[in-house]
Amino acid sequence: MLALLLRDLRLATRAGGGFGLSLAFFLIVTVLVPLGVGPEGGTLALIAPGVLWVGALLACLLSLDRIFALDREDGSLDLLATAPLPLEGLVTVKALAHWLTTGLPLTLVAPVLAVLLNLPPAGYGPLTLSLLIGTPALSFIGAFGAALTVGLKRGGLLLSLLVLPLYIPTLIFGAETARRGAEGLASETPLLLLAGITLGAVAILPFAAAAAIRVNLR
Amino acid sequence: MSIWEYANPKRFMQTSSWVLPWVTGLAAMALVTGLTWGFFLTPDDYRQGSTVKIIYIHVPAAMMAINCWAMMLVTSLVWLIRRHHVSVLAAKAAAPIGMTMTLIALFTGAIWGQPMWGTWWAWDPRLTSFLILFLFYLGYIALWEAVEDPDTAADLTSVLCLVGSVFALLSRYAVLFWNQGLHQGASLSLDREEHVADVFAYPLWLTIAGFVLFFVALVLFRTRTEIRARRLRALEARERMA
Amino acid sequence: MLKVRDLGVSRGGISILDGINLMLAPGAALVLTGPNGIGKTTLLRTIAGLQPAAVGTVELPPEGLAYAGHTDGLKATLTVAENLTFWARVFGQDRIAPALDAMDIAALADRPAQNLSAGQKRRLGLARLLVTRRRLWLLDEPTVSLDTASVRLFAGAVRSHLAAGGAALMASHIDLGLGDAATTLDLAPYRAKLPVPGQGGGFDEAFE
């Protein structure tokens, strides 16, 4: 399992691995919003938590179809499925690798981008914390969606259609945590609910995703 | 004699062929009577005027939008556990109907909401939940369309339906947490205090029965079509191989 | 080591092979032949557990098997050694040097897989089999894009695998150069019979 994690991380950071692409996308979205909404600081501060969460979510979505599709194309998925490694473990490791190369970097740059959006100082802690706790759920839900569409030739668009509705609870609790933090309110309740979603997704979705991969391999 | 016998395609086709006309007839009767009664024979509400009468479409459609997903969840589970083809084809057949019901509920709600709340749309928890439900239907149908092999599609959509149900429920509570709304409480409930007056309730029950029967008739009809389509595919495949 | 009883396999919901009985003892190799589309790949994938059998049972050695399909499962941006080390570790092994030598690709160890020729990639794919150290091999068209020297290399690897108590089940429509070491099984007699249209019981026949 560790070997698989290291391989995925190495692949993501080599040329053509797509690492940094989602970060760049996140940056561009954050720059585009003030250009569309107007430079007025108060408005930006008001929408900053939501914009950062939606931006992070879309950036995460961008790299989902790589999770299994590349392994499917070059035959690795067949070989991994016959290897002494449970498919559930495979899904978990791949989702973890996706989070390490997407969710974690997004979380780390979010405070920097928050400066551009005029986020009130009180909001930085809750925003970073909510992304740190919430983005693993995005990766695991995304891995499930990627497993559903791994057998399809052009699954990218369908993947977004399937995954985005599943992202709704995570987005609501995540953005709510960040918003309450920015307004100086207590944000423990949504944060705990967000943590609950992440834990539930990590515990259950690998099984559903492994079932979907088995179906898609035959 | 067990209920699973009807899961046999041949048996299902036989039984449904004589059940279908009866269900259709009953649905038409209940709908015509209920809607006529509701639209023309009930008094105008003292606050809401005649706009309230859209309730006879809005409420049954909204109920069926949710019940349809529940039915799909049950039939998907039956497919995953017992591998009955009719079951999963019924789920496939029901999805577009459920999506249409969701749309009807949203549109009639907008038409009702405009004079009442002064707005076509509000990000009220109930409205938002229905919009989200619509997205779930959309994803489910799109997955059926995208996968070529019927058994693979059946398995994948069933898994999606299961996981989707959990997340749809989560979304419902998340949305409640996110915004308290202006939608009125339940139109029908056992708590007499808040529910609509009896004059309005009787035709409402009738239209609900009509919508349920109408839904059953449509699902039977569409499932029969799906089974025929599958048979056609099988025959064509055999032709090619021979 | 491998026991297959009354196996029937299907592709896209249509039964294609029926009544297959196979036994592989340690040291035995069997080559499945037959025209394109008969179901060699489907049969191998079913035995490998990648798809469920329509009927029948497959008994595998407890430690599992090593499967090699049409594609080699190589990552273009990783070097030969990195690719091989990864597969070795997935199968709980760590030595890759003997496999590199056996397939004569030790000199290429530090080259990214994308710079290999088709034949070299195939040899790397076969080296992957060696590092898994599984006794049962399932190989689907193992010699595609190999030159004659490489085919001899491959045959040598299979022979020493068999000599060490391994077994191999292979699908190929060309000669693998194994000579007497392998028996051949033609799949044509096992082609599934088509049900006669109209006798399958109406609407049930679409759902086999």
XYZ file of C-alpha atoms in Angstrom:
668
model
C 0.000 0.000 0.000
C 2.815 2.359 0.859
C 4.439 1.486 -2.467
C 1.226 2.475 -4.249
C 0.999 5.759 -2.353
C 4.595 6.616 -3.147
C 4.103 5.721 -6.800
C 1.029 7.910 -7.112
C 2.747 10.833 -5.435
C 5.796 10.387 -7.658
C 3.612 10.214 -10.777
C 1.733 13.337 -9.778
C 4.899 15.360 -9.300
C 6.665 14.166 -12.478
C 6.190 15.966 -15.770
C 2.626 15.741 -17.042
C 1.396 14.594 -13.657
C -0.951 17.536 -13.306
C 0.312 18.569 -9.899
C -0.070 22.323 -9.578
C -2.732 22.467 -12.264
C -5.533 22.551 -9.729
C -3.606 25.102 -7.667
C -3.306 27.355 -10.691
C -6.999 26.880 -11.390
C -7.835 27.851 -7.801
C -5.717 31.000 -8.156
C -7.385 31.989 -11.425
C -10.893 31.515 -10.040
C -10.031 33.660 -7.043
C -8.646 36.381 -9.294
C -11.651 36.259 -11.626
C -14.234 36.729 -8.877
C -13.283 40.323 -7.914
C -13.056 41.146 -11.619
C -16.632 39.978 -12.011
C -18.085 41.212 -8.747
C -16.264 44.510 -8.448
C -13.385 45.649 -6.239
C -15.512 46.832 -3.320
C -13.835 45.421 -0.179
C -16.976 44.932 1.922
C -18.719 42.817 -0.703
C -15.626 40.705 -1.245
C -15.159 40.119 2.467
C -18.771 38.983 2.654
C -18.477 36.399 -0.113
C -14.837 35.381 0.450
C -15.507 32.168 2.486
C -18.024 30.877 -0.037
C -15.904 31.775 -3.071
C -12.835 30.090 -1.611
C -14.793 26.946 -0.795
C -16.447 26.748 -4.207
C -13.098 27.450 -5.859
C -11.366 24.712 -3.876
C -14.178 22.304 -4.685
C -13.977 22.971 -8.426
C -10.187 22.751 -8.390
C -10.512 19.384 -6.655
C -13.022 18.227 -9.257
C -10.610 19.037 -12.066
C -8.172 16.226 -11.291
C -10.659 13.529 -10.265
C -10.846 11.682 -13.561
C -7.116 10.948 -13.345
C -7.525 8.875 -10.184
C -8.431 5.624 -11.947
C -8.697 6.429 -15.668
C -4.923 6.539 -16.275
C -4.401 3.205 -14.534
C -7.254 1.766 -16.526
C -5.750 2.939 -19.824
C -2.305 1.423 -19.339
C -3.638 -1.805 -17.814
C -2.328 -1.157 -14.303
C -5.840 -1.369 -12.876
C -6.278 -4.948 -14.148
C -2.933 -5.926 -12.704
C -3.615 -4.201 -9.384
C -6.974 -5.956 -9.173
C -5.242 -9.337 -9.475
C -2.492 -8.316 -7.042
C -2.642 -9.295 -3.368
C -4.124 -5.922 -2.428
C -7.821 -5.468 -1.627
C -9.570 -3.075 -3.990
C -10.936 -1.195 -0.983
C -7.353 -0.540 0.115
C -6.461 0.532 -3.411
C -9.301 3.084 -3.426
C -8.319 4.406 -0.012
C -4.686 4.833 -1.001
C -5.553 6.492 -4.303
C -7.991 8.891 -2.648
C -5.359 9.691 -0.031
C -2.796 10.358 -2.767
C -5.319 12.613 -4.487
C -5.854 14.542 -1.270
C -2.126 14.911 -0.651
C -1.575 16.300 -4.150
C -4.764 18.402 -4.363
C -6.699 19.006 -1.157
C -3.718 19.655 1.087
C -1.975 22.167 -1.239
C -5.318 23.919 -1.809
C -5.758 24.232 1.956
C -2.269 25.666 2.298
C -2.672 28.356 -0.376
C -6.241 29.282 0.622
C -5.129 31.769 3.332
C -2.894 33.528 0.799
C -5.729 33.813 -1.680
C -8.033 34.948 1.130
C -5.928 38.127 1.336
C -6.940 38.922 -2.244
C -10.591 38.597 -1.246
C -10.292 40.790 1.834
C -11.252 38.055 4.309
C -11.601 39.482 7.850
C -8.676 38.428 10.104
C -10.914 36.306 12.332
C -11.804 34.112 9.342
C -8.355 32.711 8.534
C -8.306 30.070 11.244
C -11.773 28.639 10.583
C -11.272 28.776 6.791
C -8.022 26.811 6.889
C -9.365 24.388 9.462
C -12.588 23.781 7.520
C -10.644 23.121 4.309
C -8.217 20.844 6.118
C -11.054 18.799 7.572
C -13.399 19.001 4.584
C -11.156 18.385 1.554
C -10.510 14.694 2.401
C -14.261 14.141 1.983
C -14.022 15.792 -1.454
C -11.246 13.376 -2.474
C -13.064 10.266 -1.223
C -16.416 11.246 -2.754
C -14.539 12.076 -5.940
C -12.807 8.700 -5.929
C -16.226 7.067 -5.743
C -17.398 9.110 -8.740
C -14.202 8.269 -10.622
C -14.759 4.573 -9.894
C -18.278 4.777 -11.320
C -17.082 6.327 -14.575
C -13.751 4.518 -15.018
C -15.076 2.309 -17.809
C -16.344 5.175 -19.933
C -14.489 6.717 -22.851
C -15.469 10.312 -22.143
C -16.395 10.154 -18.488
C -15.127 13.586 -17.453
C -18.323 15.576 -17.850
C -20.500 12.794 -16.453
C -18.145 12.551 -13.493
C -18.802 16.211 -12.630
C -22.529 15.674 -12.977
C -22.423 12.712 -10.600
C -20.006 14.135 -8.061
C -21.215 17.726 -7.687
C -24.576 16.854 -6.055
C -22.686 14.582 -3.659
C -20.451 17.530 -2.731
C -23.372 19.637 -1.500
C -23.355 18.721 2.217
C -19.576 19.100 2.438
C -19.742 22.483 0.742
C -22.557 23.738 2.974
C -20.921 22.788 6.257
C -17.454 23.824 5.091
C -18.475 27.233 3.816
C -20.710 27.756 6.839
C -17.786 27.109 9.182
C -15.648 29.611 7.301
C -18.461 32.178 7.110
C -19.285 31.998 10.805
C -15.610 32.285 11.622
C -15.256 35.351 9.417
C -18.213 36.991 11.135
C -16.754 36.242 14.534
C -19.459 33.708 15.452
C -18.911 30.305 17.014
C -18.185 27.783 14.261
C -17.809 24.535 16.204
C -21.162 22.994 15.181
C -20.719 23.071 11.384
C -17.084 22.077 11.841
C -18.086 18.982 13.797
C -20.744 18.089 11.209
C -18.131 18.540 8.489
C -15.771 16.231 10.350
C -18.622 13.724 10.607
C -19.127 13.778 6.832
C -15.419 13.315 6.218
C -15.178 10.388 8.622
C -18.299 8.789 7.154
C -17.020 9.209 3.590
C -13.605 7.765 4.473
C -15.201 4.815 6.250
C -17.895 3.850 3.737
C -17.121 5.128 0.250
C -14.043 2.929 -0.406
C -16.377 -0.073 -0.279
C -18.856 1.465 -2.714
C -16.006 2.577 -5.003
C -14.389 -0.878 -4.936
C -17.729 -2.437 -5.881
C -18.025 -0.008 -8.795
C -14.486 -0.820 -9.987
C -15.199 -4.561 -9.881
C -18.274 -3.987 -12.027
C -16.339 -1.819 -14.451
C -13.484 -4.302 -14.863
C -15.536 -7.229 -16.033
C -46.677 -18.232 -3.931
C -44.085 -15.597 -3.226
C -43.794 -12.021 -4.339
C -40.517 -12.839 -6.095
C -42.394 -14.721 -8.777
C -43.367 -11.377 -10.241
C -39.696 -10.610 -10.636
C -39.624 -13.130 -13.461
C -39.854 -11.095 -16.683
C -42.358 -13.390 -18.359
C -44.566 -13.498 -15.300
C -44.281 -9.735 -14.925
C -45.323 -9.134 -18.521
C -48.378 -11.373 -18.112
C -49.539 -9.871 -14.844
C -48.835 -6.268 -15.756
C -50.713 -6.605 -19.033
C -54.010 -7.051 -17.207
C -53.191 -4.843 -14.184
C -52.164 -1.881 -16.331
C -55.589 -0.958 -17.834
C -57.218 -1.074 -14.391
C -54.585 1.103 -12.749
C -54.722 3.539 -15.641
C -58.522 3.744 -15.449
C -58.525 4.247 -11.683
C -55.806 6.886 -11.953
C -57.789 8.793 -14.585
C -60.953 8.643 -12.464
C -59.223 9.771 -9.269
C -57.378 12.578 -11.047
C -60.392 13.893 -12.958
C -62.671 13.782 -9.916
C -60.081 15.115 -7.509
C -58.937 17.969 -9.722
C -62.488 18.997 -10.700
C -63.561 18.910 -7.073
C -60.476 20.780 -5.956
C -60.523 23.454 -8.664
C -64.241 24.191 -8.965
C -66.081 22.912 -5.920
C -64.011 24.251 -3.033
C -64.300 27.807 -1.684
C -61.497 30.339 -2.167
C -59.196 30.665 0.795
C -59.801 33.889 2.757
C -56.145 34.827 2.680
C -54.725 33.172 -0.398
C -57.707 33.490 -2.786
C -57.941 31.011 -5.629
C -54.146 30.617 -6.017
C -54.292 28.089 -3.205
C -55.886 25.608 -5.587
C -52.561 24.855 -7.197
C -52.051 22.759 -4.060
C -53.902 19.941 -5.837
C -51.021 19.549 -8.239
C -48.156 20.887 -6.161
C -48.493 18.683 -3.090
C -49.101 15.328 -4.850
C -46.279 15.986 -7.308
C -43.903 16.865 -4.496
C -44.860 13.718 -2.587
C -44.354 11.543 -5.642
C -40.989 13.173 -6.365
C -39.720 11.863 -3.033
C -41.606 8.556 -3.052
C -40.242 7.794 -6.487
C -36.666 8.067 -5.222
C -37.587 5.843 -2.274
C -39.006 3.287 -4.690
C -35.834 3.437 -6.787
C -33.771 2.872 -3.648
C -35.789 -0.235 -2.746
C -35.738 -1.714 -6.253
C -32.012 -0.970 -6.604
C -31.380 -2.827 -3.353
C -33.468 -5.745 -4.595
C -31.327 -5.855 -7.732
C -28.050 -5.723 -5.822
C -29.137 -8.425 -3.384
C -31.333 -10.747 -5.433
C -30.357 -9.915 -9.038
C -33.912 -9.537 -10.340
C -33.758 -7.754 -13.670
C -37.326 -6.461 -13.535
C -36.540 -4.692 -10.290
C -33.682 -2.602 -11.638
C -35.525 -1.925 -14.890
C -38.397 -0.557 -12.812
C -35.927 1.807 -11.130
C -34.646 2.867 -14.532
C -38.216 3.378 -15.734
C -39.187 5.392 -12.659
C -36.295 7.892 -12.728
C -37.553 10.188 -15.534
C -41.027 10.161 -13.963
C -39.580 11.193 -10.609
C -37.545 13.909 -12.282
C -40.656 15.232 -14.027
C -42.565 15.212 -10.726
C -39.741 17.201 -9.145
C -39.907 19.717 -11.971
C -43.705 19.976 -11.668
C -43.391 20.579 -7.926
C -40.764 23.271 -8.524
C -42.741 25.036 -11.259
C -46.123 24.940 -9.538
C -44.338 26.109 -6.391
C -42.912 29.080 -8.277
C -46.331 29.958 -9.684
C -47.822 29.711 -6.216
C -44.968 31.514 -4.534
C -45.024 34.547 -6.794
C -48.372 35.998 -5.550
C -47.889 34.691 -1.997
C -44.271 35.548 -1.184
C -43.763 38.065 -3.977
C -40.957 36.035 -5.499
C -40.645 33.179 -7.991
C -37.763 31.598 -6.193
C -36.271 31.757 -2.738
C -33.392 29.740 -1.342
C -35.739 28.212 1.139
C -34.707 24.778 2.515
C -37.618 22.942 0.924
C -37.159 24.565 -2.455
C -33.413 24.044 -2.332
C -33.844 20.388 -1.346
C -36.057 19.800 -4.347
C -33.574 21.459 -6.641
C -30.889 19.169 -5.211
C -33.170 16.153 -5.647
C -33.532 17.167 -9.286
C -29.738 17.118 -9.662
C -29.608 13.613 -8.170
C -32.209 12.382 -10.661
C -30.216 14.000 -13.451
C -27.009 12.210 -12.445
C -28.770 8.860 -12.089
C -30.372 9.101 -15.526
C -27.150 10.323 -17.127
C -25.258 7.302 -15.762
C -27.850 4.913 -17.229
C -27.477 6.649 -20.588
C -23.689 6.597 -20.538
C -23.008 2.919 -19.806
C -23.478 0.584 -22.724
C -23.669 -2.869 -21.146
C -27.086 -3.185 -19.442
C -25.934 -5.264 -16.466
C -22.953 -3.003 -15.810
C -25.244 0.016 -15.993
C -27.693 -1.639 -13.616
C -24.975 -2.334 -11.052
C -23.398 1.101 -11.269
C -26.681 3.024 -11.108
C -27.814 0.911 -8.156
C -24.650 1.701 -6.230
C -25.070 5.369 -7.149
C -28.695 5.281 -5.982
C -27.627 3.851 -2.623
C -24.833 6.333 -2.030
C -26.943 9.128 -3.520
C -29.749 8.414 -1.059
C -27.407 8.888 1.883
C -26.062 12.127 0.458
C -29.526 13.387 -0.524
C -30.615 12.911 3.076
C -27.460 14.626 4.310
C -28.106 17.496 1.896
C -31.626 17.856 3.253
C -30.322 18.361 6.793
C -27.426 20.481 5.622
C -29.829 22.771 3.800
C -32.059 23.051 6.881
C -28.983 24.006 8.862
C -27.976 26.533 6.239
C -31.194 28.517 5.982
C -34.503 28.672 7.794
C -37.187 29.171 5.213
C -40.487 30.797 4.425
C -42.206 27.691 3.109
C -45.335 26.808 5.080
C -45.439 23.652 7.197
C -46.783 20.337 6.028
C -50.108 20.570 4.209
C -51.233 17.215 5.533
C -50.247 15.846 8.858
C -51.775 14.047 11.763
C -51.371 17.163 13.851
C -54.745 18.854 13.303
C -53.552 22.291 14.352
C -51.445 23.119 11.344
C -52.955 21.198 8.512
C -55.340 22.466 5.874
C -59.113 22.582 6.506
C -61.187 19.504 5.693
C -62.926 21.109 2.698
C -59.554 21.338 1.034
C -58.183 18.086 2.425
C -60.692 15.598 0.945
C -60.074 16.454 -2.725
C -56.367 16.679 -1.899
C -56.347 13.076 -0.658
C -58.128 12.067 -3.836
C -55.621 13.773 -6.110
C -52.784 12.209 -4.126
C -54.336 8.781 -4.697
C -54.675 9.719 -8.357
C -51.007 10.696 -8.597
C -49.915 7.460 -6.916
C -52.003 5.362 -9.326
C -50.824 7.451 -12.260
C -47.220 6.882 -11.158
C -47.764 3.116 -10.831
C -49.352 3.003 -14.290
C -46.465 4.932 -15.835
C -43.836 2.784 -14.129
C -45.552 -0.421 -15.258
C -45.843 0.906 -18.786
C -42.226 2.049 -18.953
C -40.910 -1.136 -17.348
C -42.753 -3.158 -19.978
C -41.077 -1.021 -22.642
C -37.660 -1.572 -21.058
C -38.186 -5.342 -20.942
C -39.222 -5.354 -24.598
C -36.168 -3.267 -25.500
C -33.912 -5.716 -23.663
C -35.449 -8.641 -25.477
C -34.955 -6.883 -28.772
C -31.293 -6.324 -27.929
C -30.838 -9.962 -27.009
C -32.459 -11.129 -30.219
C -30.321 -8.775 -32.290
C -27.154 -9.910 -30.554
C -28.093 -13.519 -31.251
C -28.757 -12.668 -34.880
C -25.291 -11.161 -35.210
C -23.621 -14.212 -33.693
C -25.497 -16.783 -35.737
C -2.340 -25.949 -8.773
C -5.121 -24.653 -11.002
C -8.410 -26.524 -11.244
C -11.196 -25.327 -13.527
C -14.471 -27.266 -13.487
C -17.346 -26.936 -15.975
C -16.501 -23.296 -16.505
C -18.703 -21.186 -18.744
C -17.805 -17.582 -19.534
C -19.802 -14.770 -21.073
C -18.987 -11.487 -22.750
C -21.469 -8.607 -22.719
C -24.148 -10.876 -21.258
C -23.807 -13.452 -24.052
C -22.430 -16.879 -23.213
C -19.392 -17.624 -25.433
C -17.545 -20.637 -23.951
C -18.981 -23.588 -22.098
C -17.958 -26.779 -20.308
C -14.259 -26.031 -19.858
C -12.346 -28.387 -17.562
C -8.675 -27.701 -16.933
C -6.028 -28.986 -14.544
C -2.551 -27.572 -14.202
C -0.021 -29.411 -12.042
C 3.262 -27.775 -10.952
C 5.654 -27.780 -13.893
C 2.896 -27.855 -16.502
C 2.130 -25.279 -19.151
C -0.953 -25.047 -21.315
C -1.433 -22.889 -24.391
C -4.986 -21.944 -25.347
C -5.498 -21.442 -29.057
C -8.406 -20.596 -31.263
C -9.521 -18.008 -33.790
C -9.939 -14.324 -32.881
C -13.021 -13.609 -30.817
C -13.454 -17.142 -29.486
C -12.956 -15.859 -25.932
C -9.330 -16.560 -24.980
C -8.983 -13.227 -23.213
C -12.388 -13.533 -21.558
C -11.482 -17.002 -20.281
C -8.171 -15.807 -18.842
C -9.811 -12.781 -17.201
C -12.448 -15.038 -15.666
C -9.824 -17.397 -14.272
C -7.869 -14.397 -12.963
C -11.001 -13.305 -11.091
C -11.462 -10.068 -13.020
C -14.943 -11.101 -14.085
C -17.406 -13.560 -12.604
C -17.876 -16.989 -14.143
C -21.275 -17.640 -15.723
C -21.190 -21.202 -14.362
C -18.566 -23.501 -12.885
C -15.735 -23.071 -10.401
C -12.114 -21.992 -10.475
C -9.654 -23.151 -7.811
C -6.494 -21.090 -7.491
C -3.355 -21.559 -5.408
C -3.752 -19.786 -2.051
C -0.997 -17.250 -2.701
C -2.720 -16.014 -5.853
C -1.399 -15.636 -9.336
C 0.381 -13.278 -11.677
C -1.673 -12.064 -14.599
C -0.372 -10.289 -17.688
C -2.861 -8.862 -20.146
C -2.534 -7.082 -23.471
C -1.155 -3.989 -21.756
C 1.872 -4.013 -19.498
C 0.727 -1.590 -16.793
C 3.796 0.619 -17.176
C 3.967 4.263 -16.214
C 5.636 6.291 -18.948
C 7.277 8.816 -16.633
C 8.788 6.240 -14.262
C 12.072 4.510 -15.053
C 12.318 0.807 -15.758
C 13.680 0.125 -12.273
C 10.976 2.256 -10.608
C 8.211 0.483 -12.496
C 9.592 -2.906 -11.584
C 10.262 -2.025 -7.939
C 6.697 -0.832 -7.591
C 5.226 -4.110 -8.819
C 7.654 -6.115 -6.729
C 6.568 -4.282 -3.600
C 2.862 -4.607 -4.422
C 3.445 -8.360 -4.444
C 5.476 -8.169 -1.247
C 8.877 -8.733 -2.901
C 11.933 -6.516 -3.129
C 14.496 -8.029 -5.530
C 14.331 -6.889 -9.123
C 17.892 -7.518 -10.337
C 17.374 -11.202 -11.357
C 14.314 -10.259 -13.403
C 16.161 -7.422 -15.158
C 18.925 -9.841 -16.080
C 16.589 -12.604 -17.201
C 14.820 -10.288 -19.611
C 18.065 -8.612 -20.653
C 16.971 -5.090 -19.752
C 19.443 -4.360 -16.942
C 21.155 -1.811 -19.173
C 17.890 0.105 -19.521
C 17.167 0.242 -15.774
C 17.405 4.032 -15.446
C 15.589 4.901 -18.636
C 12.004 6.241 -18.412
C 9.536 3.697 -19.738
C 8.306 6.142 -22.385
C 11.675 5.899 -24.163
C 11.480 2.136 -24.613
C 10.603 0.409 -27.875
C 7.474 -1.738 -28.039
C 9.509 -4.931 -27.667
C 11.492 -3.552 -24.739
C 8.244 -2.561 -23.010
C 6.937 -6.053 -23.501
C 10.108 -7.487 -21.980
C 9.691 -5.181 -19.017
C 6.111 -6.438 -18.731
C 7.415 -10.015 -18.630
C 10.064 -9.047 -16.083
C 7.143 -7.864 -13.951
C 5.922 -11.476 -13.890
C 9.282 -12.664 -12.617
C 9.402 -10.193 -9.719
C 5.974 -11.221 -8.430
C 7.371 -14.701 -7.605
C 3.922 -16.236 -8.003
C 3.838 -19.882 -9.079
C 0.853 -19.594 -11.392
C 1.134 -17.359 -14.450
C -1.755 -16.336 -16.662
C -0.438 -14.797 -19.855
C -2.500 -13.241 -22.606
C -0.608 -13.048 -25.924
C 2.764 -12.745 -24.153
C 4.928 -12.573 -27.276
C 3.208 -9.758 -29.156
C 5.787 -7.315 -30.580
C 8.765 -9.438 -29.505
C 11.541 -10.231 -32.013
C 12.769 -13.838 -32.406
C 15.634 -13.379 -29.962
C 13.228 -12.010 -27.358
C 10.768 -14.847 -27.966
C 13.606 -17.258 -27.177
C 14.328 -15.218 -24.047
C 10.689 -15.484 -23.076
C 10.568 -19.233 -23.751
C 13.655 -19.661 -21.597
C 12.021 -17.724 -18.742
C 8.893 -19.881 -18.949
C 10.971 -23.081 -18.999
C 12.932 -22.141 -15.899
C 9.659 -21.076 -14.226
C 8.229 -24.533 -14.949
C 11.419 -26.247 -13.843
C 11.158 -24.406 -10.511
C 7.700 -25.893 -9.942
C 5.637 -23.125 -11.468
C 2.771 -23.441 -13.924
C 1.581 -21.253 -16.778
C -1.654 -20.848 -18.676
C -1.207 -18.879 -21.867
C -3.374 -17.692 -24.709
C -1.785 -17.220 -28.082
C -2.497 -17.807 -31.730
C 1.164 -17.953 -32.688
C 3.888 -20.396 -31.704
C 5.456 -19.421 -28.388
C 8.625 -21.415 -29.008
C 8.028 -23.662 -26.022
C 8.184 -26.917 -27.995
C 7.360 -29.961 -25.871
C 7.252 -28.000 -22.626
C 3.662 -26.942 -23.217
C 0.492 -28.719 -24.277
C -1.990 -27.010 -26.543
C -5.747 -26.781 -26.144
C -7.955 -25.631 -28.993
C -10.955 -23.747 -27.650
C -13.104 -24.116 -30.771
C -14.988 -27.235 -29.522
C -16.029 -25.370 -26.379
C -17.842 -22.604 -28.184
C -21.165 -22.063 -26.440
C -24.204 -23.247 -28.341
C -26.671 -20.561 -29.211
C -30.125 -21.137 -27.806
C -32.626 -21.649 -30.595
C -34.673 -18.441 -30.966
C -38.263 -18.828 -29.871
C -37.612 -21.743 -27.555
C -36.101 -19.759 -24.704
C -39.385 -18.950 -23.018
C -40.319 -15.542 -24.412
C -39.241 -12.634 -22.258
C -37.016 -14.695 -19.987
C -34.483 -15.406 -22.688
C -33.288 -11.809 -22.755
C -32.102 -12.061 -19.155
C -29.723 -14.976 -18.952
